């Protein structure tokens, strides 16, 4: 409208600003979600380099063929993992044991190695990836990426000053056969009795961000450790969704044993999952770099602290999400009730004041932000596309097109929610400064 009064044009301006903020925030998120730039083979030795990890994986996989538990190819992969560890000056051990779980049983061969910390009496941090594949896939991503991540992390740890706790690295067998390797480790291995915490590394696709999609038995102390991640892609909501899904990883076994844990996976490119195309060519180097950055940072954060890892359980449960993969925002769960109460009261006050023509911008803005905190699901939807990605994985059993449609719908809903929240704040600021 060309003859709009200034008063009428202001809401339009506020909404325009809102739209720009939403678009910029989305672009920042998409950019951050592409994962970190892969680091070259010449990167400093204390850092994680996806170029080195990728080369290691190529050596470990050899001819890149399926290598399910019990196969000759799997024994060769296991042998090459041992060789890589020995080259680092470490002394890996192979545990050959029978494992039973959920009515399935078999012989498994786990590779276990310990990187000594300064205080051997401390409880140990256990890093886990499985080296067996399904019979239908060479398993470069599932879980070759996890194996290569742990080998490169081990190399970086060996090249750095020792941490406070021992770091036990477990390359387990028979995950695809029913979590048998993890079961064997938890029941039989000497290291499991002094495991204070566990980090599991997985893949359910070939690219995308390395999501911290599941945690076990973490109190406020354990959740605060997530702050060590440089490019966090995480939400307490993922765990809540994942717990209701039929999927399992090795972390399930450690969780049953009551050990606090963190679980990382990338899940984009799920059409290659358990297929012949889960090969080296399809594995994203950015995802590998993201896996490595996450695991190395969390390992140093956890095993570098003087207190027992059991302390990760301490404190109340927490709610958290990442903001644009830049920073993790967390608060103790009981505070959510406070946020909900405060924001409801503020919103009611703002409405009453507006009805009387009183300027309620501060109240409205405060209410908007507190509401964002009080409704973690709305904030997750609006600020973290990770939620959409994890829901996409949850929906992977339904036809692909339908899942994509639902994903797109949720994304639109998320943008709408973000726009609504921001426009409330924008309008409040407009009233304050222009009105
Ligand atoms: Zn797997």
XYZ file of C-alpha atoms and ligand atoms in Angstrom:
436
model
C 0.000 0.000 0.000
C 1.566 3.232 -1.150
C -0.388 5.497 1.155
C 0.091 3.458 4.339
C 0.514 5.521 7.468
C 3.845 5.224 9.359
C 1.994 3.394 12.143
C 0.791 0.794 9.662
C 4.177 0.317 7.999
C 5.964 -0.384 11.261
C 4.551 -3.893 11.842
C 5.473 -4.650 8.234
C 9.029 -3.498 8.936
C 9.192 -5.554 12.151
C 8.016 -8.634 10.244
C 10.560 -8.015 7.504
C 13.327 -7.833 10.103
C 11.989 -11.055 11.600
C 12.027 -12.772 8.204
C 15.623 -11.661 7.596
C 16.689 -12.933 11.038
C 15.019 -16.316 10.390
C 16.648 -16.649 6.955
C 20.113 -15.694 8.264
C 19.756 -18.047 11.255
C 18.724 -20.889 8.928
C 21.683 -20.256 6.628
C 24.100 -20.199 9.582
C 22.648 -23.507 10.789
C 22.865 -25.135 7.351
C 26.474 -23.956 6.984
C 27.455 -25.158 10.478
C 25.668 -28.443 9.820
C 27.793 -29.225 6.803
C 30.390 -30.282 9.363
C 33.883 -28.915 9.934
C 36.276 -28.583 6.998
C 38.225 -31.867 6.735
C 41.769 -31.492 8.074
C 44.757 -32.471 5.921
C 47.248 -35.258 6.677
C 49.806 -32.604 7.711
C 47.603 -31.307 10.577
C 49.333 -31.084 14.005
C 49.704 -34.509 15.638
C 47.572 -33.599 18.653
C 44.594 -32.867 16.389
C 42.154 -35.107 14.572
C 42.725 -35.264 10.814
C 40.046 -36.847 8.628
C 42.666 -37.270 5.866
C 44.735 -39.493 8.183
C 41.597 -41.282 9.450
C 40.392 -41.889 5.891
C 43.765 -43.367 4.861
C 43.713 -45.562 7.983
C 40.222 -46.768 7.119
C 41.307 -47.635 3.569
C 44.119 -49.776 5.019
C 41.832 -51.439 7.590
C 39.089 -52.274 5.064
C 41.562 -53.611 2.472
C 39.502 -54.842 -0.479
C 36.410 -53.257 1.015
C 34.108 -56.260 1.094
C 31.433 -57.311 3.573
C 32.981 -58.699 6.758
C 30.302 -60.084 9.060
C 31.144 -61.753 12.378
C 32.850 -65.119 11.943
C 33.959 -64.515 8.335
C 37.534 -64.721 7.048
C 37.251 -61.110 5.857
C 36.321 -60.002 9.381
C 39.328 -61.769 10.862
C 41.522 -59.889 8.382
C 39.964 -56.555 9.347
C 40.546 -57.383 13.021
C 44.167 -58.259 12.338
C 44.716 -54.960 10.515
C 43.203 -52.989 13.422
C 45.711 -54.710 15.734
C 48.532 -53.758 13.351
C 47.471 -50.102 13.310
C 47.492 -50.054 17.117
C 50.874 -51.754 17.319
C 52.278 -49.160 14.906
C 51.240 -46.516 17.483
C 53.307 -48.348 20.098
C 50.212 -49.714 21.859
C 49.635 -53.294 22.986
C 46.203 -54.477 21.873
C 44.675 -57.658 23.260
C 42.135 -59.897 21.533
C 39.400 -61.311 23.764
C 37.885 -64.455 22.231
C 34.692 -65.234 24.108
C 31.224 -66.623 23.663
C 28.457 -64.123 24.192
C 24.738 -64.595 24.674
C 22.124 -61.943 24.401
C 18.421 -61.921 23.610
C 18.360 -65.582 22.583
C 21.301 -65.199 20.198
C 24.785 -66.447 20.884
C 28.107 -66.683 19.097
C 31.845 -66.490 19.477
C 33.234 -62.955 19.212
C 36.741 -61.483 19.014
C 37.032 -58.043 20.622
C 40.137 -55.895 20.287
C 40.872 -54.036 23.533
C 43.660 -51.543 24.132
C 44.397 -49.169 27.020
C 46.018 -45.743 26.738
C 47.394 -45.131 30.188
C 46.450 -42.017 32.137
C 48.396 -40.449 34.985
C 46.394 -42.212 37.711
C 45.742 -45.930 37.044
C 43.512 -46.151 40.123
C 40.992 -43.757 38.550
C 37.995 -45.231 36.767
C 38.432 -45.496 32.994
C 36.757 -43.916 29.989
C 35.775 -46.509 27.360
C 35.561 -45.579 23.650
C 33.580 -48.052 21.520
C 33.089 -48.819 17.816
C 32.201 -52.137 16.186
C 34.385 -53.515 13.395
C 32.055 -56.172 11.986
C 29.693 -55.306 9.120
C 26.412 -56.798 7.920
C 26.739 -59.516 5.227
C 25.361 -57.114 2.593
C 27.696 -54.121 3.034
C 31.419 -53.339 3.208
C 30.570 -51.130 6.194
C 32.805 -48.132 5.433
C 30.453 -45.871 7.385
C 28.781 -48.488 9.624
C 30.968 -48.748 11.473
C 34.275 -48.301 9.636
C 33.962 -44.571 10.271
C 33.732 -45.314 14.009
C 36.766 -47.620 13.885
C 38.829 -45.062 11.925
C 37.709 -42.322 14.326
C 38.924 -44.289 17.352
C 42.233 -45.203 15.684
C 42.931 -41.543 14.842
C 41.799 -40.426 18.330
C 44.135 -43.037 19.866
C 46.965 -41.707 17.696
C 46.280 -38.111 18.814
C 46.132 -39.184 22.485
C 49.429 -41.065 22.236
C 51.000 -37.918 20.739
C 49.725 -35.747 23.637
C 50.501 -35.555 27.372
C 48.673 -38.278 29.359
C 45.200 -37.564 30.729
C 44.081 -38.149 34.328
C 42.134 -41.337 33.529
C 42.963 -44.419 31.462
C 41.250 -44.444 28.075
C 40.194 -47.981 27.066
C 39.482 -48.355 23.357
C 37.186 -51.234 22.409
C 36.807 -52.393 18.795
C 34.048 -54.907 19.244
C 32.815 -57.755 17.103
C 29.287 -59.033 16.464
C 27.366 -55.772 16.937
C 25.340 -56.525 13.827
C 24.738 -60.048 15.155
C 22.927 -58.692 18.232
C 25.333 -56.477 20.232
C 27.308 -59.599 21.143
C 30.760 -57.989 21.328
C 29.625 -55.284 23.742
C 27.826 -57.943 25.788
C 31.003 -60.044 25.974
C 33.047 -57.019 27.057
C 30.622 -55.908 29.773
C 30.309 -59.441 31.199
C 33.889 -60.694 30.892
C 36.487 -57.978 30.366
C 38.470 -56.800 33.368
C 38.214 -53.215 32.060
C 34.429 -53.186 32.257
C 34.497 -53.355 36.055
C 36.360 -50.058 36.199
C 34.529 -48.345 33.336
C 33.342 -44.963 34.603
C 31.834 -43.713 31.349
C 31.513 -44.753 27.713
C 31.487 -42.998 24.323
C 30.046 -44.970 21.385
C 30.594 -44.021 17.730
C 28.153 -45.185 15.038
C 26.642 -44.402 11.637
C 23.231 -44.924 10.077
C 24.059 -43.319 6.750
C 27.102 -41.902 5.005
C 27.113 -38.172 5.691
C 25.650 -35.331 7.720
C 26.637 -33.952 11.103
C 27.936 -36.228 13.839
C 24.921 -36.016 16.121
C 25.118 -36.554 19.860
C 21.778 -38.330 19.588
C 21.663 -40.422 22.765
C 22.962 -40.276 26.318
C 22.680 -42.625 29.293
C 22.530 -41.901 33.021
C 23.818 -38.332 32.750
C 23.149 -35.854 35.519
C 23.783 -32.116 35.272
C 27.559 -32.705 35.570
C 27.571 -35.115 32.632
C 25.458 -32.830 30.474
C 27.716 -29.850 31.139
C 30.600 -31.842 29.622
C 28.792 -31.576 26.253
C 29.930 -27.938 26.309
C 33.370 -29.224 25.248
C 32.041 -29.907 21.715
C 33.112 -27.209 19.295
C 30.307 -27.843 16.823
C 27.545 -29.472 18.869
C 24.618 -31.054 17.020
C 22.538 -32.364 19.863
C 19.342 -32.174 21.861
C 17.899 -33.900 24.895
C 14.862 -34.399 22.707
C 16.780 -36.843 20.444
C 17.338 -39.175 23.369
C 13.668 -38.956 24.257
C 12.691 -39.829 20.668
C 15.396 -42.511 20.303
C 14.384 -44.275 23.514
C 10.992 -44.929 21.921
C 12.507 -46.413 18.752
C 13.300 -50.117 18.308
C 16.918 -49.366 17.250
C 19.847 -50.376 19.426
C 23.565 -49.768 19.451
C 26.335 -51.039 21.714
C 25.531 -48.183 24.083
C 22.343 -50.048 25.046
C 24.469 -52.792 26.637
C 26.577 -50.302 28.607
C 23.440 -48.439 29.619
C 21.947 -51.655 31.014
C 25.111 -52.037 33.093
C 24.409 -48.584 34.548
C 27.424 -46.868 32.948
C 26.955 -43.202 31.935
C 27.353 -42.803 28.182
C 27.350 -40.642 25.073
C 26.397 -41.849 21.581
C 27.432 -40.177 18.296
C 26.193 -41.000 14.780
C 25.657 -39.397 11.408
C 22.422 -40.382 9.740
C 22.132 -38.642 6.366
C 22.402 -40.831 3.267
C 20.408 -43.559 5.022
C 19.665 -45.156 1.623
C 23.244 -46.575 1.735
C 22.757 -48.035 5.240
C 23.440 -51.812 5.215
C 23.733 -51.726 1.394
C 26.691 -52.523 -0.923
C 27.054 -48.751 -1.473
C 28.141 -48.222 2.160
C 31.684 -47.923 0.768
C 34.635 -45.540 1.073
C 33.505 -43.441 -1.902
C 30.226 -42.524 -0.194
C 31.689 -41.759 3.240
C 31.811 -37.999 3.871
C 35.178 -36.689 5.057
C 33.413 -33.800 6.783
C 31.339 -36.289 8.805
C 34.488 -38.238 9.668
C 36.146 -34.988 10.789
C 33.068 -34.090 12.854
C 33.056 -37.563 14.492
C 36.737 -37.146 15.348
C 36.482 -33.590 16.657
C 33.553 -34.628 18.847
C 35.139 -37.777 20.262
C 38.579 -36.246 20.832
C 37.151 -33.145 22.546
C 34.823 -35.189 24.763
C 37.593 -37.680 25.606
C 39.905 -34.875 26.725
C 37.096 -33.229 28.678
C 36.062 -36.432 30.488
C 39.373 -38.250 30.984
C 41.164 -34.962 31.689
C 39.157 -34.165 34.821
C 40.593 -35.182 38.188
C 37.305 -36.377 39.738
C 35.862 -39.885 39.200
C 33.847 -40.345 36.004
C 31.037 -41.704 38.159
C 30.440 -38.039 39.063
C 28.893 -37.588 35.608
C 25.697 -38.932 37.142
C 25.652 -36.154 39.736
C 23.035 -33.432 39.791
C 19.524 -33.247 38.394
C 18.535 -34.400 34.904
C 18.916 -31.762 32.256
C 17.268 -30.329 29.157
C 19.533 -29.109 26.364
C 19.831 -28.251 22.698
C 22.418 -26.743 20.408
C 21.965 -23.222 19.090
C 22.980 -23.151 15.392
C 25.597 -25.865 16.122
C 27.637 -23.122 17.821
C 26.896 -23.552 21.501
C 24.954 -25.944 23.728
C 22.237 -24.402 25.882
C 21.348 -26.509 28.913
C 19.415 -26.106 32.103
C 18.458 -28.439 34.964
C 15.111 -30.074 34.251
C 13.336 -28.615 37.321
C 14.053 -25.109 35.986
C 11.710 -25.835 33.055
C 8.755 -25.616 35.456
C 9.981 -22.241 36.620
C 10.360 -21.058 33.010
C 6.883 -22.313 32.166
C 5.317 -20.598 35.180
C 7.197 -17.325 34.696
C 6.520 -17.070 30.980
C 2.821 -17.868 31.354
C 2.503 -15.163 34.005
C 4.453 -12.673 31.879
C 2.422 -13.413 28.798
C -0.826 -12.942 30.701
C 0.482 -9.629 32.096
C 1.521 -8.476 28.619
C -1.929 -9.190 27.197
C -3.661 -7.304 30.015
C -1.366 -4.295 29.593
C -1.867 -4.233 25.852
C -5.612 -4.356 26.293
C -5.363 -1.222 28.448
C -3.166 0.435 25.819
C -0.130 0.312 28.098
C 3.209 -0.352 26.447
C 4.066 -3.917 27.354
C 7.088 -4.440 25.149
C 9.474 -5.553 27.860
C 6.970 -8.012 29.251
C 6.202 -9.318 25.776
C 9.843 -9.721 24.859
C 10.656 -11.424 28.144
C 7.649 -13.682 27.744
C 8.675 -14.586 24.220
C 12.156 -15.659 25.223
C 11.102 -17.421 28.390
C 8.457 -19.205 26.366
C 11.164 -20.353 23.986
C 13.030 -21.827 26.941
C 9.938 -23.242 28.587
C 8.897 -25.098 25.483
C 12.062 -27.005 24.644
C 10.234 -28.900 21.939
C 9.252 -25.629 20.224
C 12.784 -24.296 20.606
C 14.195 -27.568 19.273
C 11.875 -27.466 16.319
C 12.604 -23.858 15.604
C 16.343 -23.801 16.205
C 17.688 -27.275 15.584
C 16.997 -29.041 12.289
C 18.719 -31.964 14.008
C 15.312 -32.786 15.389
C 13.876 -33.042 11.896
C 16.828 -35.212 10.842
C 16.369 -37.581 13.786
C 12.653 -37.785 13.139
C 13.489 -38.533 9.518
C 15.512 -41.515 10.735
C 12.634 -42.564 12.950
C 10.398 -42.478 9.910
C 12.830 -44.415 7.724
C 10.572 -47.452 7.929
C 7.744 -45.596 6.171
C 7.950 -44.869 2.433
C 10.724 -42.426 1.617
C 8.505 -39.826 -0.094
C 6.102 -39.722 2.812
C 8.977 -39.296 5.294
C 10.414 -36.491 3.174
C 6.992 -34.834 3.069
C 6.590 -35.041 6.838
C 10.153 -33.707 7.255
C 9.419 -30.750 4.983
C 6.187 -30.064 6.859
C 7.992 -30.057 10.202
C 10.618 -27.719 8.806
C 7.888 -25.292 7.720
C 6.263 -25.584 11.131
C 9.635 -24.908 12.747
C 10.148 -21.783 10.652
C 6.634 -20.653 11.516
C 7.269 -21.120 15.227
C 10.568 -19.260 15.025
C 8.918 -16.468 13.073
C 6.065 -16.225 15.581
C 8.438 -16.020 18.551
C 10.736 -13.528 16.888
C 7.916 -11.369 15.590
C 6.514 -11.145 19.118
C 9.893 -9.909 20.310
C 10.297 -7.673 17.244
C 6.910 -6.063 17.752
C 7.723 -5.469 21.413
C 10.987 -3.748 20.483
C 9.178 -1.712 17.822
C 6.725 -0.443 20.454
C 9.624 0.474 22.702
C 11.907 2.262 20.296
C 9.677 3.479 17.454
C 6.229 3.682 18.994
Zn 26.584 -49.999 13.340
